[in-house]
Amino acid sequence: MAATYPDAINDPIFELIAEASASLELESYVIGGYVRDYFLERDTAKDIDIVTIGSGIALAKKVSALLPAKPKVSVFKTYGTAMLKTGDLELEFVGARRESYSKDSRNPAVEDGSLTDDQNRRDFTINALALSLNKKNYGDLLDPFGGMKDLKNRIIRTPLDPDTTYSDDPLRMLRAIRFSTQLGFHIEEESLQAITRNASRIEIISKERIVDEINKILMAEKPSHGFALLHKTGLLPFIFPELVALQGIEEKEGQRHKDNFWHTLEVVDNIAKATDNLWLRWAALLHDIGKAPTKRFDEEIGWTFHAHEFVGSKMVYKLFKRLKMPLNEHMKFVQKMVLMSSRPIVLATDVTDSAVRRLIFDAGDHVDELMTLCEADITTKNPNKQRKYKSNFKLVRKKIEEVEERDHIRNFQPPVSGEEIMDTFGIKPSREIGIIKDAIKEAILEGEIPNEYEAARSFMLKKGKEIGLSVSASED
Ligand code: ATP
Ligand code: MG
């Protein structure tokens, strides 16, 4: 007798789908992520996949008709799927189908099929689990590939031959690694080998799809798990050659530098503990990419990575562009974090007020994130150093708070405007105005004057005199 789990689908929405299905004399099942996550006792997905033997589109329309709100049904004719939203749920309907693939596309030719055909086309055994929504066996589990056993043993395995599965749709290689990272599952050895053999097939996958999976890996609890697998299977060079270039340790004249690839992965894991900000996690991933092209050996000082932060921030742009990621404020944020990633480190040894003011001025609203990145960057295995660096950064954070409270540098607005400078000296827009404004800003950052109007005004008068301006008659 089949195992049965009516409790998994006792939400009224499932009963309504079952009613719609029965009225159309269809056979329908819940399948995929929802079922998997129910058994894993994960927060079950808000997207629910329904497969029906027949027309998924017709079923979706019937479900909508039975719902009081009559939600809009979005139909994707080419894929034979339909989607609707109700409450915070997203229901996706598909007719059971059989797929056949050609070499150069991940979009298969499809024809109608049985439930088994449909389970065969699923990527992993744990994603092929189906629960019946039919009267005769409501809640019965249909598990033709031992998905429950794999769930229990925490294994990622393909229903059919892994080489065919990954070659047919190479996105599945990334999905395997992503699920392994999200769920802490082990990718079964044959799958791992098949991924390694098929790694170059990833080139037929769109960049957007790849980035979706990378983002999910980055948002996992321990992203390094995924990046280590990308590395091990040979997928990494197709996605992040910049990271591959960081790998390895060189020794010259007895001097070694650290392996910046594995260091980076540690930093990403560290930052994952501190923040859910995806873009800060991206910054951690990319913070050292400038180190490969800037690496030099200097007879006097050993290994150097001069200006790697600047070079790295330029590389961020190219990398985002190559991966077709939007070149928007998120990218600028990542660039800024990479560019500034060493600034607080210098500070940690010598915390002066003026250096702190400059840091706040340059980092603007992102000074907290920058500190979080720098704290995550501490990967020394020496417990004394570890403790020392951490307490230094604590000091820097405290200092930032004190200085900010006193001097309000964070959203610095010049206390004296360009207009006031022009009126005071009776001059038109000119280079002198810039000179005076800069001098005022510098004086504030250096702590020569407080960030206040009166002080800035007298400083302006003094500075104007110095460069040969005189106060205009109308001002007197
Ligand atoms: P999550 O929503 O958490 O990412 P999921 O398993 O629900 O996980 P979806 O992308 O929502 O993933 O896909 C729903 C189901 O569709 C999967 O469980 C799987 O059965 C099937 N599926 C999705 N993508 C593929 C693919 N590339 N190849 C084969 N089956 C797939
Ligand atoms: Mg899903």
Short mmCIF file of C-alpha atoms in Angstrom, two decimals, residues 228 234 355:
data_model
loop_
_atom_site.label_atom_id
_atom_site.label_comp_id
_atom_site.label_asym_id
_atom_site.label_seq_id
_atom_site.Cartn_x
_atom_site.Cartn_y
_atom_site.Cartn_z
CA ALA A 228 33.86 24.63 -3.43
CA GLY A 234 35.18 22.53 -13.06
CA ALA A 355 41.07 59.30 9.64
#
